[in-house]
């Protein structure tokens, strides 16, 4: 039976210029696997741009490692080492798996390295160490440049925030008036949510054309941005000069420091009063769900309860303009999660049932092992009965015993792999829900590559599973 391999693809920053999209990486890897006589069991595809940033999670890479460890695949094919691992930490986890089981196979299209050999692993460590260093250097250079500009009080170069004209320096008089009016309402006790609804209705607060949805946090930011009183921020914090005073930006101000501080105090006070609203939470289908209209990734977010005293904050999956989406699709999250989990569990049960049928098929070399064992017993018996000499017996025995031990080892591996495949399954919703969210997502990704959420018609309240489209692998 052909070895089963994982194909791993990832987009990296310079790939677009090289025309090395995921599709081409995959084709090249599949061709390579074909040449080696390996069967591609599964494609693992991460979409992050940067594998050297430490905090970037690569869910498909993680899934691939666990499938490799579980024996579901026998090896890895990737375009090159760079796409596979840039962090020494990631490389070492992969190397551990190759150390643990020598039979695993490995190949890259560029043939830059082979983790299947000891020399190859040493080479890979050196390559990753260097790649990592140059990435860090580049990243540090860019950061230093940004910090230098920040210290000089230059705008940060992004699109001008609401309240200023396109140059980011001159105040947009009308917008500034709306900001000040909203701040007055806030000071008078009006909630940000109310201001947000009002702004959305009147089409205010949009830094760009064509943006129709106004997220809560964006409104909060527009009303409390330190930039309003001239403070320059760097990485989200007010930048202090060497003498400890805030760096003042080169743009016109909308608030005095006192006005701005008063607004911030009100917002901070409310957050203390309603804690938990801003607590980051992970959602099952974040990054898996996609908008049925624009296909961008959808994240989960808290929906503030209409009644502020209500504790049970709901969450929803929303196509967000903040993340580059169309902002037109949203769905209450709970029923979507439940529906997708039940689909995935059903599919995995079915798959497990299919595997059981295969399992009835016994280990292929069972009869050879029986023959070898019988030969050994016969010869030993013959020597005892003095039908053959002990010396003849000792000449014949070692080869037979070696073959018997090989076969027994093979049988052991066979049943172990079978049990591991069976152990992968999670049967009930209860089993599923107690797993950590990362594992839950890995299980979902085992069956689905995405979940499309299609727009619901106006006024439709009831959850309609027909609008949730699973994309099976
Ligand atoms: Zn969308």
XYZ file of C-alpha atoms and ligand atoms in Angstrom:
474
model
C 0.000 0.000 0.000
C 1.310 3.428 -0.893
C 2.534 5.672 1.920
C 0.105 8.434 2.795
C 1.534 11.928 2.926
C 0.400 15.362 4.044
C 0.824 18.258 1.632
C 1.422 21.512 3.488
C 0.998 24.896 1.792
C 1.240 28.410 3.116
C 1.256 31.850 1.528
C 4.240 33.902 2.454
C 4.753 37.630 1.973
C 6.718 37.479 -1.278
C 4.698 34.695 -2.881
C 2.328 36.879 -4.834
C 5.096 38.526 -6.809
C 6.589 35.124 -7.588
C 3.240 33.762 -8.729
C 3.688 31.067 -6.121
C 0.100 30.972 -4.905
C -1.270 28.195 -2.788
C -2.682 26.496 -5.881
C 0.706 26.239 -7.536
C 2.420 25.087 -4.350
C -0.196 22.391 -4.038
C 0.099 21.241 -7.653
C 3.876 21.008 -7.420
C 3.677 19.092 -4.148
C 1.097 16.686 -5.529
C 3.243 16.040 -8.581
C 6.254 15.372 -6.366
C 4.302 12.957 -4.171
C 3.118 11.202 -7.318
C 6.693 10.825 -8.564
C 7.704 9.243 -5.282
C 4.751 6.862 -5.385
C 3.102 8.416 -2.308
C -0.616 8.986 -1.927
C -1.652 12.479 -0.854
C -3.927 11.865 2.138
C -4.731 15.460 2.853
C -3.890 19.075 1.988
C -3.147 21.345 4.930
C -3.370 25.004 4.035
C -2.606 27.953 6.288
C -3.298 31.446 5.085
C -1.217 33.545 7.430
C 1.368 35.741 5.815
C 4.080 35.344 8.340
C 5.388 32.210 10.014
C 8.176 33.977 11.831
C 5.980 36.038 14.098
C 5.837 34.095 17.302
C 2.215 34.696 18.139
C 0.790 33.656 14.788
C -1.103 30.409 15.168
C -1.192 28.067 12.237
C -4.190 25.792 12.840
C -3.543 23.548 9.841
C 0.119 23.136 10.763
C -0.970 22.063 14.250
C -3.499 19.657 12.783
C -0.839 18.205 10.509
C 1.544 17.619 13.437
C -1.135 15.794 15.383
C -2.145 13.699 12.358
C 1.499 12.805 11.813
C 1.853 11.864 15.475
C -1.332 9.794 15.324
C -0.052 7.915 12.307
C -2.824 9.149 10.017
C -0.149 10.299 7.573
C 3.339 8.856 7.056
C 5.127 11.988 5.993
C 5.096 15.560 4.749
C 5.518 17.201 1.356
C 5.899 20.972 1.186
C 7.153 23.481 -1.349
C 10.199 24.343 0.697
C 11.312 24.530 4.298
C 10.449 28.214 4.500
C 6.746 27.538 3.917
C 6.754 24.705 6.429
C 8.579 26.123 9.432
C 10.283 29.391 10.165
C 10.227 29.186 13.941
C 12.869 26.922 15.481
C 10.156 25.846 17.927
C 7.941 24.574 15.082
C 10.836 22.887 13.321
C 11.861 21.040 16.489
C 8.360 19.688 17.015
C 8.416 18.338 13.479
C 11.927 16.892 13.917
C 10.825 15.147 17.128
C 8.214 13.269 15.141
C 10.818 12.184 12.584
C 13.206 11.115 15.349
C 10.469 9.117 16.993
C 9.674 7.063 13.907
C 12.333 6.528 11.265
C 9.984 5.272 8.570
C 8.384 8.687 8.047
C 9.046 10.270 4.676
C 9.743 13.882 3.735
C 10.202 15.900 0.566
C 10.211 19.489 -0.656
C 9.693 20.647 -4.232
C 12.879 22.722 -4.165
C 14.681 19.768 -2.550
C 16.321 22.194 -0.129
C 16.305 19.862 2.821
C 15.275 16.360 3.938
C 14.040 15.948 7.495
C 14.103 12.192 6.942
C 17.883 12.143 7.445
C 20.083 13.268 10.350
C 22.150 15.530 8.076
C 19.002 17.032 6.668
C 17.758 17.899 10.144
C 21.011 19.648 11.017
C 20.794 21.560 7.735
C 17.179 22.511 8.451
C 18.079 23.869 11.893
C 20.762 26.078 10.366
C 18.433 27.310 7.631
C 15.632 28.139 10.047
C 18.014 29.897 12.414
C 19.201 32.141 9.562
C 15.760 32.762 8.058
C 14.523 33.649 11.500
C 17.348 36.068 12.070
C 16.869 37.952 8.794
C 13.120 38.189 9.370
C 13.754 39.557 12.827
C 16.263 42.051 11.459
C 13.853 43.253 8.793
C 11.054 43.514 11.302
C 13.249 45.424 13.756
C 14.382 47.837 11.051
C 10.785 48.643 10.160
C 9.853 49.074 13.805
C 12.761 51.431 14.423
C 11.681 53.542 11.454
C 8.132 53.706 12.782
C 9.304 54.674 16.236
C 11.543 57.385 14.810
C 8.607 58.906 12.900
C 6.423 58.643 16.000
C 8.969 60.490 18.133
C 8.948 63.299 15.609
C 5.179 63.515 15.986
C 4.508 62.520 12.364
C 1.137 60.912 11.578
C 1.453 57.151 11.310
C 0.904 57.035 7.568
C -2.359 55.086 7.580
C -5.625 56.509 6.246
C -6.662 59.694 8.049
C -8.992 58.978 10.997
C -12.529 60.357 11.092
C -12.300 64.016 12.113
C -9.423 64.957 9.845
C -9.003 65.596 6.153
C -7.124 63.245 3.871
C -3.723 64.701 4.774
C -4.299 63.498 8.352
C -3.314 66.952 9.633
C -6.085 69.424 8.857
C -9.286 69.154 10.886
C -12.430 68.223 8.935
C -14.637 70.880 10.523
C -17.960 69.072 10.045
C -16.725 65.692 11.275
C -14.995 67.313 14.244
C -18.295 68.940 15.194
C -20.037 65.529 15.151
C -17.315 64.081 17.371
C -17.625 66.918 19.874
C -21.424 66.636 19.908
C -21.223 62.879 20.543
C -18.719 63.441 23.326
C -21.164 65.853 24.937
C -23.887 63.194 24.792
C -21.503 60.666 26.324
C -20.722 63.038 29.177
C -24.472 63.501 29.653
C -24.908 59.742 30.187
C -25.799 58.497 26.704
C -24.339 55.071 25.893
C -21.863 54.508 23.065
C -24.282 51.960 21.584
C -26.911 54.680 21.198
C -24.443 57.042 19.591
C -23.367 54.258 17.281
C -26.943 53.592 16.156
C -27.499 57.294 15.598
C -24.277 57.700 13.617
C -25.007 54.646 11.558
C -28.452 55.991 10.686
C -27.026 59.364 9.703
C -24.044 57.905 7.879
C -21.500 59.536 10.171
C -18.140 58.337 11.362
C -17.086 56.524 8.223
C -13.450 57.057 7.521
C -13.906 55.575 4.053
C -16.545 55.655 1.345
C -18.897 52.726 1.036
C -18.489 51.578 4.617
C -21.929 50.951 6.038
C -21.365 49.158 9.331
C -19.965 50.888 12.319
C -18.590 48.547 14.968
C -18.987 49.553 18.578
C -15.280 49.572 19.351
C -14.629 51.856 16.388
C -17.072 54.459 17.719
C -15.484 54.204 21.144
C -12.095 54.676 19.543
C -13.228 57.708 17.540
C -14.458 59.400 20.708
C -11.476 58.544 22.927
C -8.528 58.535 20.535
C -5.541 60.326 22.179
C -4.966 61.900 18.771
C -7.988 64.130 19.463
C -5.946 66.189 21.909
C -2.735 65.925 19.889
C -1.096 62.974 21.657
C 0.949 60.731 19.391
C 0.461 57.025 20.053
C 2.804 54.210 19.246
C 1.590 50.603 19.297
C -1.591 51.681 21.007
C 0.021 53.662 23.803
C 0.669 57.334 24.260
C 4.282 57.900 23.327
C 6.369 59.748 25.881
C 9.388 61.880 25.028
C 12.653 61.571 26.944
C 11.480 64.128 29.491
C 8.382 62.005 30.239
C 5.829 64.304 28.599
C 3.594 63.034 25.780
C 4.897 63.515 22.255
C 2.656 66.012 20.475
C 1.691 65.227 16.888
C 1.976 67.588 13.939
C -1.794 67.731 13.348
C -4.567 70.115 14.400
C -6.417 69.135 17.578
C -10.122 68.559 18.062
C -10.107 68.401 21.912
C -8.184 70.073 24.653
C -6.409 67.624 26.955
C -9.058 68.310 29.657
C -11.975 67.583 27.316
C -10.381 64.361 26.090
C -9.557 63.155 29.605
C -13.149 63.713 30.739
C -14.497 61.551 27.884
C -11.976 58.786 28.613
C -12.930 58.850 32.298
C -16.613 58.316 31.469
C -15.860 55.376 29.197
C -13.495 53.783 31.734
C -16.089 54.165 34.488
C -18.742 52.388 32.427
C -16.385 49.539 31.668
C -15.884 49.045 35.377
C -19.595 48.989 35.842
C -20.223 46.412 33.119
C -17.167 44.204 33.178
C -16.874 41.279 30.818
C -18.193 43.164 27.831
C -14.744 43.703 26.458
C -13.278 40.353 27.499
C -11.795 38.682 24.474
C -13.404 35.355 23.786
C -12.622 32.665 21.283
C -15.335 31.467 18.986
C -15.500 28.013 17.483
C -15.920 29.091 13.880
C -13.750 32.196 13.881
C -11.584 31.890 10.803
C -13.561 28.849 9.605
C -16.832 30.630 8.858
C -16.914 32.739 5.717
C -19.360 35.293 4.407
C -21.659 33.817 1.758
C -21.591 37.106 -0.159
C -17.985 38.300 -0.148
C -16.299 35.103 1.115
C -14.087 36.905 3.587
C -13.440 35.225 6.919
C -15.988 35.883 9.617
C -15.164 36.273 13.287
C -17.357 35.908 16.304
C -18.193 38.934 18.381
C -20.275 39.729 21.410
C -23.704 41.162 20.798
C -24.527 43.582 23.555
C -27.787 42.688 25.209
C -30.585 45.172 24.573
C -31.199 45.262 28.273
C -27.930 46.368 29.895
C -28.742 44.436 33.089
C -28.980 41.145 31.229
C -25.973 38.966 31.954
C -26.255 36.538 29.073
C -24.398 38.277 26.284
C -25.053 36.553 22.985
C -22.478 36.326 20.277
C -22.786 36.418 16.551
C -20.748 35.709 13.476
C -20.474 38.917 11.537
C -18.894 39.787 8.245
C -16.934 42.797 9.337
C -15.845 45.779 7.295
C -13.040 46.188 9.799
C -11.580 42.927 8.495
C -12.127 43.878 4.885
C -15.514 42.191 4.425
C -18.782 43.505 3.008
C -20.442 43.748 6.425
C -23.743 42.464 5.102
C -23.981 39.053 6.730
C -24.494 38.330 10.412
C -25.962 35.386 12.291
C -26.494 34.634 15.965
C -23.649 32.282 16.808
C -25.026 29.576 19.127
C -27.313 27.784 16.655
C -24.649 27.974 13.933
C -22.084 26.293 16.209
C -24.533 23.595 17.228
C -25.547 22.873 13.669
C -21.964 22.665 12.409
C -20.861 20.463 15.326
C -23.692 18.026 14.682
C -22.821 17.883 10.957
C -19.174 17.217 11.680
C -19.875 14.580 14.331
C -22.259 12.794 11.985
C -19.714 12.835 9.187
C -16.943 11.575 11.432
C -19.164 8.802 12.782
C -19.914 7.756 9.231
C -16.242 7.804 8.387
C -15.463 5.743 11.490
C -18.136 3.234 10.493
C -16.503 2.987 7.049
C -13.187 2.349 8.755
C -14.678 -0.531 10.741
C -15.613 -2.277 7.517
C -11.990 -1.990 6.423
C -10.858 -3.212 9.809
C -12.603 -6.530 9.268
C -10.002 -7.021 6.581
C -7.225 -8.607 8.628
C -3.556 -7.872 8.659
C -2.184 -8.942 5.252
C 0.734 -11.070 6.475
C -1.097 -13.158 9.072
C -0.737 -16.395 7.086
C 3.001 -15.868 6.515
C 3.536 -15.439 10.234
C 1.576 -18.618 10.930
C 3.702 -20.491 8.365
C 6.959 -19.231 9.832
C 5.889 -20.143 13.360
C 4.859 -23.600 12.178
C 8.246 -24.089 10.440
C 10.060 -23.178 13.635
C 7.931 -25.572 15.701
C 8.356 -28.378 13.134
C 12.137 -27.987 12.980
C 12.475 -27.884 16.746
C 10.280 -30.972 16.990
C 12.335 -32.727 14.305
C 15.571 -31.994 16.153
C 14.062 -33.323 19.372
C 13.019 -36.485 17.545
C 16.564 -36.624 16.143
C 15.230 -36.509 12.569
C 17.659 -33.622 11.904
C 20.892 -32.730 13.713
C 21.073 -29.863 16.185
C 23.659 -28.233 13.951
C 21.216 -28.220 11.019
C 18.574 -26.791 13.308
C 20.871 -23.988 14.409
C 21.697 -23.132 10.816
C 18.048 -22.863 9.823
C 16.602 -21.302 12.931
C 18.106 -17.732 12.997
C 16.621 -16.643 9.633
C 13.215 -17.985 10.555
C 13.278 -16.358 13.978
C 14.325 -13.014 12.485
C 11.453 -13.158 9.990
C 9.037 -14.106 12.785
C 10.126 -11.128 14.895
C 9.853 -8.741 11.931
C 6.356 -9.935 11.205
C 5.269 -9.630 14.837
C 6.558 -6.086 14.966
C 4.686 -5.286 11.775
C 1.507 -6.754 13.206
C 1.916 -4.627 16.317
C 2.287 -1.457 14.257
C -0.734 -2.430 12.202
C -3.056 -2.782 15.176
C -1.658 0.309 16.869
C -2.388 2.457 13.813
C -5.872 1.014 13.657
C -6.590 1.842 17.276
C -5.258 5.352 16.871
C -7.558 5.951 13.930
C -10.479 4.772 16.019
C -9.437 6.937 18.978
C -9.564 10.073 16.843
C -13.344 10.042 16.804
C -15.440 12.011 19.247
C -18.876 10.558 19.520
C -21.248 12.847 21.320
C -21.843 16.564 21.620
C -20.882 16.296 25.308
C -17.515 14.712 24.402
C -16.971 17.472 21.896
C -17.838 20.375 24.170
C -15.391 19.431 26.920
C -12.451 19.603 24.507
C -10.307 22.750 24.440
C -11.386 25.104 21.657
C -8.218 24.477 19.640
C -8.989 20.764 19.518
C -12.623 21.457 18.663
C -11.500 23.600 15.747
C -9.048 20.927 14.630
C -11.873 18.375 14.578
C -14.066 20.714 12.551
C -11.220 21.335 10.130
C -10.787 17.604 9.754
C -14.129 17.422 7.994
C -14.706 20.931 6.696
C -12.479 23.436 5.009
C -14.972 26.258 5.594
C -18.533 27.106 6.541
C -20.338 29.608 4.349
C -22.932 31.760 6.067
C -25.455 33.077 3.566
C -27.432 36.270 4.150
C -30.850 35.878 5.726
C -33.769 37.830 4.339
C -35.037 40.876 6.158
C -37.015 40.242 9.289
C -36.243 36.540 9.283
C -35.783 35.627 12.927
C -35.742 31.871 13.067
C -32.462 30.026 12.546
C -32.443 28.462 9.094
C -29.848 25.699 8.631
C -30.246 25.903 4.861
C -28.355 29.190 4.994
C -25.343 27.509 6.598
C -23.345 25.766 3.896
C -20.619 23.355 4.946
C -17.669 23.023 2.554
C -16.550 19.419 2.965
C -12.960 18.425 2.496
Zn -19.300 39.761 3.508
